[in-house]
PDB file of C-alpha atoms in Angstrom:
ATOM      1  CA  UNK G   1     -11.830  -3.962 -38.949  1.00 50.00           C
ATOM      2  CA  UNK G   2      -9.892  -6.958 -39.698  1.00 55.00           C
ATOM      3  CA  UNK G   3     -11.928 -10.396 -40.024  1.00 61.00           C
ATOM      4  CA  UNK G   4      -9.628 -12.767 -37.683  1.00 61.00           C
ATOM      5  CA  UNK G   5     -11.692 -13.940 -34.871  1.00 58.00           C
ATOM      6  CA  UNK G   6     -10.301 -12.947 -31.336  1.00 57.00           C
ATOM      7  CA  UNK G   7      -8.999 -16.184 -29.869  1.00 57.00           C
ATOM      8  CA  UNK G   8     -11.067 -17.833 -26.922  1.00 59.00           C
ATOM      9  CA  UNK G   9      -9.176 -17.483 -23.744  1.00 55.00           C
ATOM     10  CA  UNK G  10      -8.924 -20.989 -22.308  1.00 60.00           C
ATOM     11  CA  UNK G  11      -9.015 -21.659 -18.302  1.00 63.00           C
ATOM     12  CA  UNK G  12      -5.758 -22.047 -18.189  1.00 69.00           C
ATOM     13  CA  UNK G  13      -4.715 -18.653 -19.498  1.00 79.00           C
ATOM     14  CA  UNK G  14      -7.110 -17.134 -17.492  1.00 82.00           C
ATOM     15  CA  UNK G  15      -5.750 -18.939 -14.082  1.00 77.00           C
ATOM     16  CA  UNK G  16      -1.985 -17.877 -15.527  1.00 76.00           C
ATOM     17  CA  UNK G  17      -3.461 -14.166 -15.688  1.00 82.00           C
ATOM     18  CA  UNK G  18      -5.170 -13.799 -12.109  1.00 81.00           C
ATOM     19  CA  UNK G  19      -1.924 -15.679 -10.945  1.00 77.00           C
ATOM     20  CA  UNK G  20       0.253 -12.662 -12.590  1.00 78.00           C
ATOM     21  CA  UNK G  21      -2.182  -9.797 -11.854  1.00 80.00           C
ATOM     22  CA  UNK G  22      -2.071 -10.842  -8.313  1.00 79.00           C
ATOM     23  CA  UNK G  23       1.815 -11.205  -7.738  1.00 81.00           C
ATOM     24  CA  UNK G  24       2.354  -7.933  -9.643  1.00 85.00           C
ATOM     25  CA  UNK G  25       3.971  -5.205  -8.397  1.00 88.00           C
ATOM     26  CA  UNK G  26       2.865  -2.434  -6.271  1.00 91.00           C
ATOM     27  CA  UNK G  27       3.643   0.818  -6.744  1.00 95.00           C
ATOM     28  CA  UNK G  28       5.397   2.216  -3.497  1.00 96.00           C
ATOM     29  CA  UNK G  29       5.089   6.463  -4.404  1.00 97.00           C
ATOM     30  CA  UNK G  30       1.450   5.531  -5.312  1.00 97.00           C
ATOM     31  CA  UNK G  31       0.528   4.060  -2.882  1.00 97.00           C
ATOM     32  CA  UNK G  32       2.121   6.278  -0.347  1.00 98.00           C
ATOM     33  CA  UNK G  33       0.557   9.529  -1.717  1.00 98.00           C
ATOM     34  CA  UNK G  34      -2.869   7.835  -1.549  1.00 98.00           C
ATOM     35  CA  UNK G  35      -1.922   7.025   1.939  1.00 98.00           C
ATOM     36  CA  UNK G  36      -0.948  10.522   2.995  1.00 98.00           C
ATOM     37  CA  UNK G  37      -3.023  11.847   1.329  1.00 98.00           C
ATOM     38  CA  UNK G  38      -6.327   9.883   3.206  1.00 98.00           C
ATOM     39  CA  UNK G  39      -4.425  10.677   6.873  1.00 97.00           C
ATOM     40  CA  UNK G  40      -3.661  13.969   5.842  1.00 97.00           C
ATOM     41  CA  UNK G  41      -7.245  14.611   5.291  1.00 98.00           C
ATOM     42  CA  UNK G  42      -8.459  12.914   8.244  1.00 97.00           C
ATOM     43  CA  UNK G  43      -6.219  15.089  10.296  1.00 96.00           C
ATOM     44  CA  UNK G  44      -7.221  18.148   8.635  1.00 96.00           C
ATOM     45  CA  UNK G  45     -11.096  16.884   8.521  1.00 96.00           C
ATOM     46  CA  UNK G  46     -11.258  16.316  12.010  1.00 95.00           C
ATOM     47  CA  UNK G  47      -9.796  19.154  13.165  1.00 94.00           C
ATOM     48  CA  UNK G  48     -11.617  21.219  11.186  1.00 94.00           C
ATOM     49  CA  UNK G  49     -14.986  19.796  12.776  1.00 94.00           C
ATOM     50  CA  UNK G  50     -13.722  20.315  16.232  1.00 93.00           C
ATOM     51  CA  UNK G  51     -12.829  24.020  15.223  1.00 92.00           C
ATOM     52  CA  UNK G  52     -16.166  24.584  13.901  1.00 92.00           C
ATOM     53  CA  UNK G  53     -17.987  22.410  16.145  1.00 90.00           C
ATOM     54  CA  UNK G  54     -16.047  25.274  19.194  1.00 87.00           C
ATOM     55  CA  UNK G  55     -16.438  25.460  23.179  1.00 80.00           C
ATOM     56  CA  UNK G  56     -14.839  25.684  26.049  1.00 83.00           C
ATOM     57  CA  UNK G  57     -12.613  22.819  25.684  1.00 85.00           C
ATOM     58  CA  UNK G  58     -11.555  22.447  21.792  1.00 86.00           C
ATOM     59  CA  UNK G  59     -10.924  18.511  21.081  1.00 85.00           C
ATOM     60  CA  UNK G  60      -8.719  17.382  24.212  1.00 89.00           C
ATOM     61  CA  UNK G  61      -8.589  14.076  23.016  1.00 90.00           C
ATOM     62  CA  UNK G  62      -7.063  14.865  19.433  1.00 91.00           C
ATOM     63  CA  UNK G  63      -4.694  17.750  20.895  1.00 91.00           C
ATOM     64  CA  UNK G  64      -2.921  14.747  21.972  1.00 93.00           C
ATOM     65  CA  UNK G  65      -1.578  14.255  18.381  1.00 92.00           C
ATOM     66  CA  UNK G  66       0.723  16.951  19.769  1.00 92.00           C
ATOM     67  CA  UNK G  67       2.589  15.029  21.875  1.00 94.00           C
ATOM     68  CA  UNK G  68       4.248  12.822  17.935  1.00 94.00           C
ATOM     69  CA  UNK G  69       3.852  16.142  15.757  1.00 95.00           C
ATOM     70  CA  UNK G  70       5.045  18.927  17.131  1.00 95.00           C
ATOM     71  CA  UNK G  71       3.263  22.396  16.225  1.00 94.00           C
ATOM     72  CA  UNK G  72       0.157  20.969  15.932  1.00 94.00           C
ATOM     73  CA  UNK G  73      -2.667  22.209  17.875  1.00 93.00           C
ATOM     74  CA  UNK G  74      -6.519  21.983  17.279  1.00 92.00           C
ATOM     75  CA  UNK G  75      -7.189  25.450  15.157  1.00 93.00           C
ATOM     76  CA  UNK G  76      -7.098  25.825  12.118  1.00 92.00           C
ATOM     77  CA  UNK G  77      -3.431  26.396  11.440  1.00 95.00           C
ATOM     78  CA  UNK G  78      -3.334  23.401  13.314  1.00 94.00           C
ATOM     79  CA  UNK G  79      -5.127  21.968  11.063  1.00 95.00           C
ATOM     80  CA  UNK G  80      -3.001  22.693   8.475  1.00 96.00           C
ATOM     81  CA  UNK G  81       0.031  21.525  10.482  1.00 96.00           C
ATOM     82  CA  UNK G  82      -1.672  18.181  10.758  1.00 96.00           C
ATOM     83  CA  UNK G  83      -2.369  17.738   7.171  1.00 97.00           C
ATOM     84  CA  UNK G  84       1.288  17.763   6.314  1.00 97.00           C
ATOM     85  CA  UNK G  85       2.103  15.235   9.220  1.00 97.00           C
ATOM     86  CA  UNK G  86      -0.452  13.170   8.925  1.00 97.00           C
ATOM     87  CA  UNK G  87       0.851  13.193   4.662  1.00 98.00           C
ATOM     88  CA  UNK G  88       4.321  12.828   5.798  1.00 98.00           C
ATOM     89  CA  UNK G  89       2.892   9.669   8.022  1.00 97.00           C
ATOM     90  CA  UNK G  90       0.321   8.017   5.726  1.00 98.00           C
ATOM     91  CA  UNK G  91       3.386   8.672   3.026  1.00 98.00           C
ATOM     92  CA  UNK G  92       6.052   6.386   4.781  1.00 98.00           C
ATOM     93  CA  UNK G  93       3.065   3.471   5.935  1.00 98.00           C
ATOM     94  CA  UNK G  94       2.088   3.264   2.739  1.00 98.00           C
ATOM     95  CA  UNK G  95       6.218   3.581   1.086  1.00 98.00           C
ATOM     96  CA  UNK G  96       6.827   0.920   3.630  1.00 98.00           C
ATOM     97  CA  UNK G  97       3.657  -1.498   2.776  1.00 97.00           C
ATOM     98  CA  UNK G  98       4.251  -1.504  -0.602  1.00 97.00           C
ATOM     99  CA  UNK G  99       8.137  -1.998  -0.054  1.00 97.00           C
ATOM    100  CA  UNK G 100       8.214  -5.466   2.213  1.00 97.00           C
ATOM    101  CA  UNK G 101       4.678  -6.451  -0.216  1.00 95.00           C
ATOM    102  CA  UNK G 102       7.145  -6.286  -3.095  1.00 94.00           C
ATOM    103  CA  UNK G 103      10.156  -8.214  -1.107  1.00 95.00           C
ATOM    104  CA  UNK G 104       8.047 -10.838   0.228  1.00 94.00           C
ATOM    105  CA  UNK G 105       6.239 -11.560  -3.469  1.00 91.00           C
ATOM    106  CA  UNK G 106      10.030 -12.253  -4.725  1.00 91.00           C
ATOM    107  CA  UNK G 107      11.018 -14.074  -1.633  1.00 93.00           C
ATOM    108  CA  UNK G 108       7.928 -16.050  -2.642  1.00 90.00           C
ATOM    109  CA  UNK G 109       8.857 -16.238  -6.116  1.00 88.00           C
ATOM    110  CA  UNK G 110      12.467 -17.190  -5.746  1.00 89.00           C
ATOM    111  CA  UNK G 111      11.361 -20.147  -3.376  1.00 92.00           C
ATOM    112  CA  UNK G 112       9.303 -21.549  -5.820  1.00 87.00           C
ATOM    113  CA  UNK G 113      11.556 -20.989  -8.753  1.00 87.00           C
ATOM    114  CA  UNK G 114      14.729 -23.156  -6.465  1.00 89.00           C
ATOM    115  CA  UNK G 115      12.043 -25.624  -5.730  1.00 88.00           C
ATOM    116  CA  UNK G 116      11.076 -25.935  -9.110  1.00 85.00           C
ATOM    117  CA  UNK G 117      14.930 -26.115 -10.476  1.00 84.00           C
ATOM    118  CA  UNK G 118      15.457 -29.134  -7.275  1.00 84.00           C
ATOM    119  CA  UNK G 119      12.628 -30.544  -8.843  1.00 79.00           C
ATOM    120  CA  UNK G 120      13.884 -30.779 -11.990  1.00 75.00           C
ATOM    121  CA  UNK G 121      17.385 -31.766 -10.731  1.00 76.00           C
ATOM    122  CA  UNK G 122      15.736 -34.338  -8.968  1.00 73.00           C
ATOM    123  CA  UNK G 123      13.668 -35.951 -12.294  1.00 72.00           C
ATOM    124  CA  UNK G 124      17.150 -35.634 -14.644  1.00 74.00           C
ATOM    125  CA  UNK G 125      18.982 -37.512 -11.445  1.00 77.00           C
ATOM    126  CA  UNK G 126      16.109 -40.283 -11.186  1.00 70.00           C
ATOM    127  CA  UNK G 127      16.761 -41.324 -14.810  1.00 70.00           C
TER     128      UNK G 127
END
């Protein structure tokens, strides 16, 4: 163990921290697999319930989901079927979050670095 007291972190570097933590990066594959992943499920989840739940009529209302993937149908291949679209879906919303998330931050970024360079412009031409 080495004797040097940690250094106190100041207000300042703490404000400069949240400031960088929170304009960080996000992770577009991560976030899309936990997307597709979650509507995947749901799909599958859902399905599953109606299948199990049975009937005459088997989950009308969610058979509709054929009508944007086709294949699917409420059963439990179905279900299957909707697990991968509903992946496939939750994969690009998520991709696509992350993706204009990311753009905007540096739009963001690059304003406020060319109004901090006028700025300074500005000052040097004042004197």
């Amino acid at each position: 163990m080495s004797d040097t007291p940690t250094p106190e972190v100041g207000p300042k570097d703490q404000t400069e921290q949240i400031i960088v933590q929170s304009l960080a990066r996000l992770d577009g594959v991560a976030l899309g697999i936990a997307l597709g992943m979650l509507g995947g499920l749901v799909i599958l989840v859902a399905t599953g319930f109606l299948v199990w739940k049975g009937g005459d009529v088997i989950g009308p209302n969610l058979g509709l989901l054929s009508q944007f993937f086709p294949g699917y149908e409420v059963s439990a291949l179905g279900g299957l079927v909707g697990f991968f679209y509903g992946f496939i879906s939750g994969f690009c919303l998520g991709w696509l979050t992350a993706f204009l998330r990311n753009f905007a931050v540096a739009v963001y970024i690059h304003i406020l670095k060319l109004r901090s360079s006028m700025a300074a412009v500005n000052d040097s031409i004042d004197r």
